[in-house]
mmCIF file with all atom_site columns, C-alpha atoms in Angstrom:
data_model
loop_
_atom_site.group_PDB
_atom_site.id
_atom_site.type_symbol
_atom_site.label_atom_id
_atom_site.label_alt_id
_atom_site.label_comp_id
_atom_site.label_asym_id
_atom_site.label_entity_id
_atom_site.label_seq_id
_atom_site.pdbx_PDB_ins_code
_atom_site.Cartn_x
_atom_site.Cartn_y
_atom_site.Cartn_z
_atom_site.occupancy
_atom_site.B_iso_or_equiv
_atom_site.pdbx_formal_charge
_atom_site.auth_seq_id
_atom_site.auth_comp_id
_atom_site.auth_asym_id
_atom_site.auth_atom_id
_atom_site.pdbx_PDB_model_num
ATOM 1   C CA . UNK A 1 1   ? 0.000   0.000   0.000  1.00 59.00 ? 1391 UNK A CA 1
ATOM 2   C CA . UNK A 1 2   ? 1.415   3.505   -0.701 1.00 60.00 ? 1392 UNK A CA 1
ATOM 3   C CA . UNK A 1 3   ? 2.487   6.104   1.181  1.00 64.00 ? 1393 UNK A CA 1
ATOM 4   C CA . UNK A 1 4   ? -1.100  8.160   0.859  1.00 86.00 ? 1394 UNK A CA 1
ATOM 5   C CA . UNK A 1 5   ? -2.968  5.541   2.465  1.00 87.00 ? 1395 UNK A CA 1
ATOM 6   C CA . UNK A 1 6   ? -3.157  7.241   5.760  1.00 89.00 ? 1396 UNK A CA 1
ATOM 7   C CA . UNK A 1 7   ? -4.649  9.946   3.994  1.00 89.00 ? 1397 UNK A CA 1
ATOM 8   C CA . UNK A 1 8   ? -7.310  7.916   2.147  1.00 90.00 ? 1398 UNK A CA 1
ATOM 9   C CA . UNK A 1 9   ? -8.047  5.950   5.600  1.00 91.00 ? 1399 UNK A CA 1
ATOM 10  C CA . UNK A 1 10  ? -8.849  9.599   7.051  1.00 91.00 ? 1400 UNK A CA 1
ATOM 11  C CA . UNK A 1 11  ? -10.854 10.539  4.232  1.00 91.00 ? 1401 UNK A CA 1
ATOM 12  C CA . UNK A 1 12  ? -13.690 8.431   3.765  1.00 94.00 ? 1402 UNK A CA 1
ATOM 13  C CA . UNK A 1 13  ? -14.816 4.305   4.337  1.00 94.00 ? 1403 UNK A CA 1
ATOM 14  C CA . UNK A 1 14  ? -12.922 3.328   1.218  1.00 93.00 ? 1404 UNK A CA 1
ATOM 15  C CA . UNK A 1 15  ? -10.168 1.622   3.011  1.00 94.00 ? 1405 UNK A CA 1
ATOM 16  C CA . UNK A 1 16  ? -12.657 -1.374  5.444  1.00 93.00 ? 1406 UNK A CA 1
ATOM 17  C CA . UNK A 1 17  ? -10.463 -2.701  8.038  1.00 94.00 ? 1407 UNK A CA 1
ATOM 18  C CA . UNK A 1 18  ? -11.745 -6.245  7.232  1.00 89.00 ? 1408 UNK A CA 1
ATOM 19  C CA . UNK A 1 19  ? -9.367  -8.740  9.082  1.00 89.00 ? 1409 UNK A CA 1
ATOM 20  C CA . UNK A 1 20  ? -6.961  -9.249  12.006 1.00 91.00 ? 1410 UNK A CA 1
ATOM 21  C CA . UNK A 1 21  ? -4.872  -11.503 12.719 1.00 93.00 ? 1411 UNK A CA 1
ATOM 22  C CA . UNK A 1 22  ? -3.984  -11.884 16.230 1.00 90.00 ? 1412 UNK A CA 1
ATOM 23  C CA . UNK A 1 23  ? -0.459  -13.255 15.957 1.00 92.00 ? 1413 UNK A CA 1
ATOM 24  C CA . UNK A 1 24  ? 0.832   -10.542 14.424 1.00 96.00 ? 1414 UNK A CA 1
ATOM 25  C CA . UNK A 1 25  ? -0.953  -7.919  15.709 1.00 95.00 ? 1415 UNK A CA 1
ATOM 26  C CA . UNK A 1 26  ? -2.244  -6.498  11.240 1.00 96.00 ? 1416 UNK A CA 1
ATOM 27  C CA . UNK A 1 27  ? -5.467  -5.809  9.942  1.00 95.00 ? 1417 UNK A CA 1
ATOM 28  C CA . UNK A 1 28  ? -6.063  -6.269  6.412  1.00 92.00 ? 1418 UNK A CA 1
ATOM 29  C CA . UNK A 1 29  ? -7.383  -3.284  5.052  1.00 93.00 ? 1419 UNK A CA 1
ATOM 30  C CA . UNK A 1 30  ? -9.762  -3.882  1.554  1.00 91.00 ? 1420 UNK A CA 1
ATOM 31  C CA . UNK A 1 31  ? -10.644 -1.330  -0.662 1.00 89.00 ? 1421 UNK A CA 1
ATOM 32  C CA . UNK A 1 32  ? -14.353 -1.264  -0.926 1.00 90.00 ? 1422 UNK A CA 1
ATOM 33  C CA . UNK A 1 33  ? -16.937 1.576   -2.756 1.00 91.00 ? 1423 UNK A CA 1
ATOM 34  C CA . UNK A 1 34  ? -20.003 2.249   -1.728 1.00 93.00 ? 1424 UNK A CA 1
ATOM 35  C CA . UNK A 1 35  ? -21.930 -0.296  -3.954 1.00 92.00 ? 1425 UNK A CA 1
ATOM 36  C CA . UNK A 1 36  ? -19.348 -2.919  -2.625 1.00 90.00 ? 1426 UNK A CA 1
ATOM 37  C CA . UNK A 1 37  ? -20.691 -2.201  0.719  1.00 90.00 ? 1427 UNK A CA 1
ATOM 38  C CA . UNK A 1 38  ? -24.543 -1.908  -0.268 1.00 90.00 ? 1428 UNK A CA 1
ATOM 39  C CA . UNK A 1 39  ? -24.081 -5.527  -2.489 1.00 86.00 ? 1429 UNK A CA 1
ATOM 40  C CA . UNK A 1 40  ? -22.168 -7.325  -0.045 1.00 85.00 ? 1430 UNK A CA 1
ATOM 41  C CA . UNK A 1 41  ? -24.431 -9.586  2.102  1.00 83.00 ? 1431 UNK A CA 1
ATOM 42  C CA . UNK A 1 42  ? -21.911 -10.141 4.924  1.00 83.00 ? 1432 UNK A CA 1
ATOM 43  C CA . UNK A 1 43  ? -18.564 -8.176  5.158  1.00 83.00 ? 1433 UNK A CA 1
ATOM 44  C CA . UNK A 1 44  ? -16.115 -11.266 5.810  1.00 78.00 ? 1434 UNK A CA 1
ATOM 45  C CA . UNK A 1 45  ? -13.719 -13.099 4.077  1.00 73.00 ? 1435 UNK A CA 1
ATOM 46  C CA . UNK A 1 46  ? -16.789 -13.941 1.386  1.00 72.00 ? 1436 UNK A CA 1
ATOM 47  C CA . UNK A 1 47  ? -16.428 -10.537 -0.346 1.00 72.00 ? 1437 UNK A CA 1
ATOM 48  C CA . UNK A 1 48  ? -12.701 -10.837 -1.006 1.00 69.00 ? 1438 UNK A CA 1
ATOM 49  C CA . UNK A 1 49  ? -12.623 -11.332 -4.982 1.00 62.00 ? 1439 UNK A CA 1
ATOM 50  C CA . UNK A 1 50  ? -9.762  -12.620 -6.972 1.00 63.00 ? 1440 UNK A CA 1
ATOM 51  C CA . UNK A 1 51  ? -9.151  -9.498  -7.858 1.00 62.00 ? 1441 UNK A CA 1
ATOM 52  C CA . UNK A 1 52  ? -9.299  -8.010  -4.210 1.00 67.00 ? 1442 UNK A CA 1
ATOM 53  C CA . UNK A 1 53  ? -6.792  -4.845  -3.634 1.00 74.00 ? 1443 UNK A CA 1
ATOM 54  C CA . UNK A 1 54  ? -5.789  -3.816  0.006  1.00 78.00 ? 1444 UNK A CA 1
ATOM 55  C CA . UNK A 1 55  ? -2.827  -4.402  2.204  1.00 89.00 ? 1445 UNK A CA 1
ATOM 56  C CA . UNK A 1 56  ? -1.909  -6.049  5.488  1.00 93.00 ? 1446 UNK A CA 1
ATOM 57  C CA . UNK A 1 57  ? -0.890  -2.867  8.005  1.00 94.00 ? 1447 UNK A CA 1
ATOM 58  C CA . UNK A 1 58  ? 0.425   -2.974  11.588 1.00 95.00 ? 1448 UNK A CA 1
ATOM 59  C CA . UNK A 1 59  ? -2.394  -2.158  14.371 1.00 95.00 ? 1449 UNK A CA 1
ATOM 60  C CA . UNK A 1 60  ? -0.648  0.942   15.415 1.00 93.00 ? 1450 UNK A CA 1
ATOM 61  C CA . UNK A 1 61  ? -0.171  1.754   11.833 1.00 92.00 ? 1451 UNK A CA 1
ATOM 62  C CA . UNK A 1 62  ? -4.070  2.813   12.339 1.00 92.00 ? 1452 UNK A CA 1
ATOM 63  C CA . UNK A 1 63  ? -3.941  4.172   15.687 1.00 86.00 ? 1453 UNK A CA 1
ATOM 64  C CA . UNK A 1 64  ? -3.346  7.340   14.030 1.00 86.00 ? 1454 UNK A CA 1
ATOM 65  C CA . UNK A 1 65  ? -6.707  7.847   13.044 1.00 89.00 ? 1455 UNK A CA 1
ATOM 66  C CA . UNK A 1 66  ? -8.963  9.273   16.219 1.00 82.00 ? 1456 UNK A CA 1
ATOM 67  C CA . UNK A 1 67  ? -11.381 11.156  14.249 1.00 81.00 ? 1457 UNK A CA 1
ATOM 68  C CA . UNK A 1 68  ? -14.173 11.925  16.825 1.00 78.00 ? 1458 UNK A CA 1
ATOM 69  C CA . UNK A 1 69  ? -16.591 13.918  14.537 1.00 84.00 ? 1459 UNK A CA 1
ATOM 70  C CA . UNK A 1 70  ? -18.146 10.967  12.883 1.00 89.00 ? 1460 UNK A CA 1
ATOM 71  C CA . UNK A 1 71  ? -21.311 10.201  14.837 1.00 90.00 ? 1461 UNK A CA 1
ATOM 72  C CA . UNK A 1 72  ? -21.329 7.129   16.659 1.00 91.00 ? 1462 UNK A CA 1
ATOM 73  C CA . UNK A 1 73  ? -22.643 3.928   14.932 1.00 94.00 ? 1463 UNK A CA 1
ATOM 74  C CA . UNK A 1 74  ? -26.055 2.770   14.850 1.00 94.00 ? 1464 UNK A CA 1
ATOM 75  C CA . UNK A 1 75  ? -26.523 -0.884  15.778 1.00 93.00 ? 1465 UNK A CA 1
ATOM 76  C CA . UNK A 1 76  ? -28.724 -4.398  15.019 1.00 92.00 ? 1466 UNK A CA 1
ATOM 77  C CA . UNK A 1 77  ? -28.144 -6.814  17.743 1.00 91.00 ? 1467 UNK A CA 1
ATOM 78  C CA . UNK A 1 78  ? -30.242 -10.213 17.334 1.00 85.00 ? 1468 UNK A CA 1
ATOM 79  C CA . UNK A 1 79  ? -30.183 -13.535 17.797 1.00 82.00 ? 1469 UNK A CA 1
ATOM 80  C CA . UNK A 1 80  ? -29.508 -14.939 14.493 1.00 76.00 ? 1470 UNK A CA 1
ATOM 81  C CA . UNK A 1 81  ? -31.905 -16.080 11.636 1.00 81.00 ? 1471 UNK A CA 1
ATOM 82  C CA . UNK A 1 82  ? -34.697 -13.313 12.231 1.00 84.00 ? 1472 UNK A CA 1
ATOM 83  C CA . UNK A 1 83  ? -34.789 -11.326 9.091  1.00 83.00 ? 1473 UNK A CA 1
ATOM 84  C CA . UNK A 1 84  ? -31.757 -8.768  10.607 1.00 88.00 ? 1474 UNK A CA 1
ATOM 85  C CA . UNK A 1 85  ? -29.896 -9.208  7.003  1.00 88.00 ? 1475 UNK A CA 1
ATOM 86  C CA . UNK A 1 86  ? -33.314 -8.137  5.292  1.00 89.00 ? 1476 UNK A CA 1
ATOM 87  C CA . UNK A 1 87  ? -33.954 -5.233  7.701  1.00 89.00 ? 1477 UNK A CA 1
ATOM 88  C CA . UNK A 1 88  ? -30.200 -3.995  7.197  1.00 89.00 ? 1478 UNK A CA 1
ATOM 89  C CA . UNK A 1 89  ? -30.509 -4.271  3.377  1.00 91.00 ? 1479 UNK A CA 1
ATOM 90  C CA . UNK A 1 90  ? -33.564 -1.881  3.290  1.00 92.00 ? 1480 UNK A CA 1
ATOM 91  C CA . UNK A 1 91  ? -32.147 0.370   5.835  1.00 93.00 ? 1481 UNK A CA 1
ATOM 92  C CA . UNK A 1 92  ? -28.714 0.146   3.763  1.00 92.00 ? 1482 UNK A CA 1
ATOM 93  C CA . UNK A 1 93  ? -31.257 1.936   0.657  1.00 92.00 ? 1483 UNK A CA 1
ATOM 94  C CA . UNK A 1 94  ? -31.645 5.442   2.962  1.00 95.00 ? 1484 UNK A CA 1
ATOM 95  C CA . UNK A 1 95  ? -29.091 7.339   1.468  1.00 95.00 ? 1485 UNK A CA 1
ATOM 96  C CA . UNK A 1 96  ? -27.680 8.655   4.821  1.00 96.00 ? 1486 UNK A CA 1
ATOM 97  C CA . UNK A 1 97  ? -27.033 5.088   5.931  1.00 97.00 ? 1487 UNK A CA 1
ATOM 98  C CA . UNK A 1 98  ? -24.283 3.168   5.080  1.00 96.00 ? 1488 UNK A CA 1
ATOM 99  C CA . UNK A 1 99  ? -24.960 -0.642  5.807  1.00 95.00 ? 1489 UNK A CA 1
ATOM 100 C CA . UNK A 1 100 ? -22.457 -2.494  7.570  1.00 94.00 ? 1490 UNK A CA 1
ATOM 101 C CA . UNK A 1 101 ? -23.293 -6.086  7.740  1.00 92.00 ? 1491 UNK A CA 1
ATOM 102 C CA . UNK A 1 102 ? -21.221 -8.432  9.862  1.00 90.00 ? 1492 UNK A CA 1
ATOM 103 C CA . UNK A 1 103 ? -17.976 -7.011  9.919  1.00 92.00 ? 1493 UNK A CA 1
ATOM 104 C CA . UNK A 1 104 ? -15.448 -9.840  10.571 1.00 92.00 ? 1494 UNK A CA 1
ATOM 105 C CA . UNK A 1 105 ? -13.354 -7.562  12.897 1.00 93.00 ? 1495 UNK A CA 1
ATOM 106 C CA . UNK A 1 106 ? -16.113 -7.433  15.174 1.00 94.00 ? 1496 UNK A CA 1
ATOM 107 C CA . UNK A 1 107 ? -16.232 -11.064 15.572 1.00 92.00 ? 1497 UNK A CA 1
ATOM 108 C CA . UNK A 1 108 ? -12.513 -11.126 16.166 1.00 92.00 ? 1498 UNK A CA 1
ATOM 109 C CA . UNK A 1 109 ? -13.261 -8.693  18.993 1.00 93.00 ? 1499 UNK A CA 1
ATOM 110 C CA . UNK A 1 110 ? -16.239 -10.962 20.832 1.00 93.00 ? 1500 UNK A CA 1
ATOM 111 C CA . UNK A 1 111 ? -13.735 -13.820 20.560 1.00 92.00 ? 1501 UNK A CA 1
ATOM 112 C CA . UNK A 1 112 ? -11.450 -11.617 22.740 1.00 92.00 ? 1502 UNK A CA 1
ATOM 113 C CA . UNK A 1 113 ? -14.183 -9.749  24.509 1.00 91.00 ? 1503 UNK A CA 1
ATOM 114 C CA . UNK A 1 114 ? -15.328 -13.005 25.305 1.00 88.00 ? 1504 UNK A CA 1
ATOM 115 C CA . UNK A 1 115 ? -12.076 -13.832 27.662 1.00 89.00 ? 1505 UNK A CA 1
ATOM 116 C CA . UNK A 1 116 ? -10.961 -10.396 28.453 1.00 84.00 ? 1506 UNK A CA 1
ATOM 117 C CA . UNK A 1 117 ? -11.304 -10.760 32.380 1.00 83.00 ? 1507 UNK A CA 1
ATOM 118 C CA . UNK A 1 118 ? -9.398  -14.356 32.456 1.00 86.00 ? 1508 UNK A CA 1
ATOM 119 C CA . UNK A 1 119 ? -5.955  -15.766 32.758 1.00 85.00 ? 1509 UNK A CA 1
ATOM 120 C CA . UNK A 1 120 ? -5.952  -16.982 29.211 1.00 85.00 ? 1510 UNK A CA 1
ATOM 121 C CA . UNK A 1 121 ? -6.810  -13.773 27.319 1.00 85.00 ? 1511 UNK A CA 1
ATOM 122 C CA . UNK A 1 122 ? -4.804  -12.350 24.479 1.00 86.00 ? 1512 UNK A CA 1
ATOM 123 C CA . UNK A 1 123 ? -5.121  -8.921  25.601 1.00 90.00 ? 1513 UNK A CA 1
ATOM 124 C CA . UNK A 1 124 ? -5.297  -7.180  28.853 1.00 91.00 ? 1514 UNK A CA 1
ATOM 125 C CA . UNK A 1 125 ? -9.144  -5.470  29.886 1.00 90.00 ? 1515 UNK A CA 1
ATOM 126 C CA . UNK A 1 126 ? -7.589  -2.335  29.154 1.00 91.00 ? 1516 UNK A CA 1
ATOM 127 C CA . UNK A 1 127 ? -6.217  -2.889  25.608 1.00 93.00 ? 1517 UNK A CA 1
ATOM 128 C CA . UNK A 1 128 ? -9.391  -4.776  24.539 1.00 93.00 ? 1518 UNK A CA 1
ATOM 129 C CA . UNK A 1 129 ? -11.227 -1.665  25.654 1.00 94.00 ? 1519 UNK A CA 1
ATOM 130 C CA . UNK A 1 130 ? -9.032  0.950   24.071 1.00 94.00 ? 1520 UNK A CA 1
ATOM 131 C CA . UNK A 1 131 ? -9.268  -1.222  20.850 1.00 94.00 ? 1521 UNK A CA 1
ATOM 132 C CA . UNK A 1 132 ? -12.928 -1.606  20.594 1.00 94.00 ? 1522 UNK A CA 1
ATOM 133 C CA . UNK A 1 133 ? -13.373 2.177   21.173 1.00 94.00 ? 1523 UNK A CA 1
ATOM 134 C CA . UNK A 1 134 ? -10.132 2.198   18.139 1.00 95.00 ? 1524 UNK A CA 1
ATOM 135 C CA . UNK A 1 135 ? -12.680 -0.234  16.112 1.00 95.00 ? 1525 UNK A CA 1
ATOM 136 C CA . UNK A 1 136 ? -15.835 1.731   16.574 1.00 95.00 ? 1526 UNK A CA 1
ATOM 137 C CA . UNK A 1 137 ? -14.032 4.575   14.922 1.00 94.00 ? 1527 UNK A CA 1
ATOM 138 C CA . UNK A 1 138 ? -13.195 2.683   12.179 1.00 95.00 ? 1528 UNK A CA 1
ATOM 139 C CA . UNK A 1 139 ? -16.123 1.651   11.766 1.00 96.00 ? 1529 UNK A CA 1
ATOM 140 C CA . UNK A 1 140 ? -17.648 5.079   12.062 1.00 96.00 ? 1530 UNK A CA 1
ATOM 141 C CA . UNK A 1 141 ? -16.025 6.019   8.677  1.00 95.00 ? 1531 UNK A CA 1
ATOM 142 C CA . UNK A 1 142 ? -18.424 6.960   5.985  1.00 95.00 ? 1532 UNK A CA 1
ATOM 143 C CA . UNK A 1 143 ? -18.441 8.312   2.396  1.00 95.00 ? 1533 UNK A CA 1
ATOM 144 C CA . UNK A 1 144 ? -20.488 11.523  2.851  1.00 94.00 ? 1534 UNK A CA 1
ATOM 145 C CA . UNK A 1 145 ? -20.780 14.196  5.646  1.00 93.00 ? 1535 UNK A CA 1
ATOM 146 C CA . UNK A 1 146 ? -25.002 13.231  5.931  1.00 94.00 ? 1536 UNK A CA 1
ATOM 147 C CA . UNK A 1 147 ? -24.250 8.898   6.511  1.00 96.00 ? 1537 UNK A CA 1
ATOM 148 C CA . UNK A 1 148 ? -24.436 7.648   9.526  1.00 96.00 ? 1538 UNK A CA 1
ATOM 149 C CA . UNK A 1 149 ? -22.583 3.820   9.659  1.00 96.00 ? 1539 UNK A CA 1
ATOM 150 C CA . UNK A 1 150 ? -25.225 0.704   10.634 1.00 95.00 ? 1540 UNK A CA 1
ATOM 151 C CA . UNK A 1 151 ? -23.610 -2.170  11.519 1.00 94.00 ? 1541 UNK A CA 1
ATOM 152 C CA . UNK A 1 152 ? -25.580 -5.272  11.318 1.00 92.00 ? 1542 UNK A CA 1
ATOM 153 C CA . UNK A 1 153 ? -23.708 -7.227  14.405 1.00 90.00 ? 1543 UNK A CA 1
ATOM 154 C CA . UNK A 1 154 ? -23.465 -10.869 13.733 1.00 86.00 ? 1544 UNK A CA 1
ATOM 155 C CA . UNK A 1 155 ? -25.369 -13.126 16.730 1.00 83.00 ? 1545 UNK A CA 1
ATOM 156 C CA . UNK A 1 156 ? -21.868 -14.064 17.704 1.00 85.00 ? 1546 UNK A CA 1
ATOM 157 C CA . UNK A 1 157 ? -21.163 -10.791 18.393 1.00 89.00 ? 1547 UNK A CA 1
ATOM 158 C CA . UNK A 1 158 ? -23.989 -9.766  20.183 1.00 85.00 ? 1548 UNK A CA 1
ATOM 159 C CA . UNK A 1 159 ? -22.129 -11.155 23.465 1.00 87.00 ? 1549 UNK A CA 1
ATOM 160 C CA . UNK A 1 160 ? -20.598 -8.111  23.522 1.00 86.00 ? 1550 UNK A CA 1
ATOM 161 C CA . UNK A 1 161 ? -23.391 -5.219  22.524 1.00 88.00 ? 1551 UNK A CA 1
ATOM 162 C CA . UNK A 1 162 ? -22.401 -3.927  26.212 1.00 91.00 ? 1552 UNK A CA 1
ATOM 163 C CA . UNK A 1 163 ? -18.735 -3.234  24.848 1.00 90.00 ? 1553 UNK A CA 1
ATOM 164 C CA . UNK A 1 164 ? -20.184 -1.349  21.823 1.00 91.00 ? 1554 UNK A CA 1
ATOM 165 C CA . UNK A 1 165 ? -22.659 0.803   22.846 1.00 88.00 ? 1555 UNK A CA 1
#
């Protein structure tokens, strides 16, 4: 990835932070448009084409980017299997909402979340919290000044709504 990826990052939800891989501490940034976003049923590892373009960056590589003046993601918690893709599809159609369904980050995040407090956990309380509040920024990105992100939690991820909100 060039140099001016920072900027592009800063600039609008063109740059998804889609994966992360634990081990060493990256997240795979994609480059998606907005009609990648609004025809994508479910943004994991299923919308990566053969053609996919995007990088693998360091963590801190994006702690630069503490934007604030995005407003704060609008959620759908459920359960799983209860029409939640359907209802974040026509949602996705209002032009000041941009549609995020299931991003795969998040579920990397409840798999953490989900042993932050123990022995065995991969990060300390306080880095999982700093990071989710890090990921909710991402997240927060959008293409125009009048969207407001909707992120269509997976069920799996719903274990940790209390984290996100």
């Amino acid at each position: 990835m060039d140099e001016q990826w920072q900027q592009r990052f800063s600039r609008d939800a063109s740059l998804f932070p889609h994966l992360f891989d634990v081990y060493t501490d990256r997240i795979m940034l994609s480059s998606l448009t907005e009609q990648d976003y609004k025809a994508s049923s479910f943004l994991d590892q299923r919308i990566l084409p053969k053609n996919a373009r995007g990088s693998w960056v360091q963590w801190e590589d994006l702690a630069f980017y503490t934007e604030t003046s995005n407003p704060t993601p609008q959620f759908i918690f459920h359960l799983g299997h209860v029409g939640s893709t359907l209802l974040s599809r026509l949602l996705g159609e209002i032009p000041s909402v941009l549609a995020l369904r299931e991003p795969q980050l998040l579920r990397h995040l409840a798999e953490i979340g989900s042993t932050k407090n123990r022995l065995d956990s991969q990060w300390s309380a306080e880095r999982y919290s700093k990071r989710v509040q890090q990921v909710l920024g991402w997240l927060s990105r959008r293409y125009r000044n009048n969207q407001t992100a909707m992120i269509k939690a997976s069920s799996f991820v719903s274990e940790i709504a209390s984290d996100l909100m």
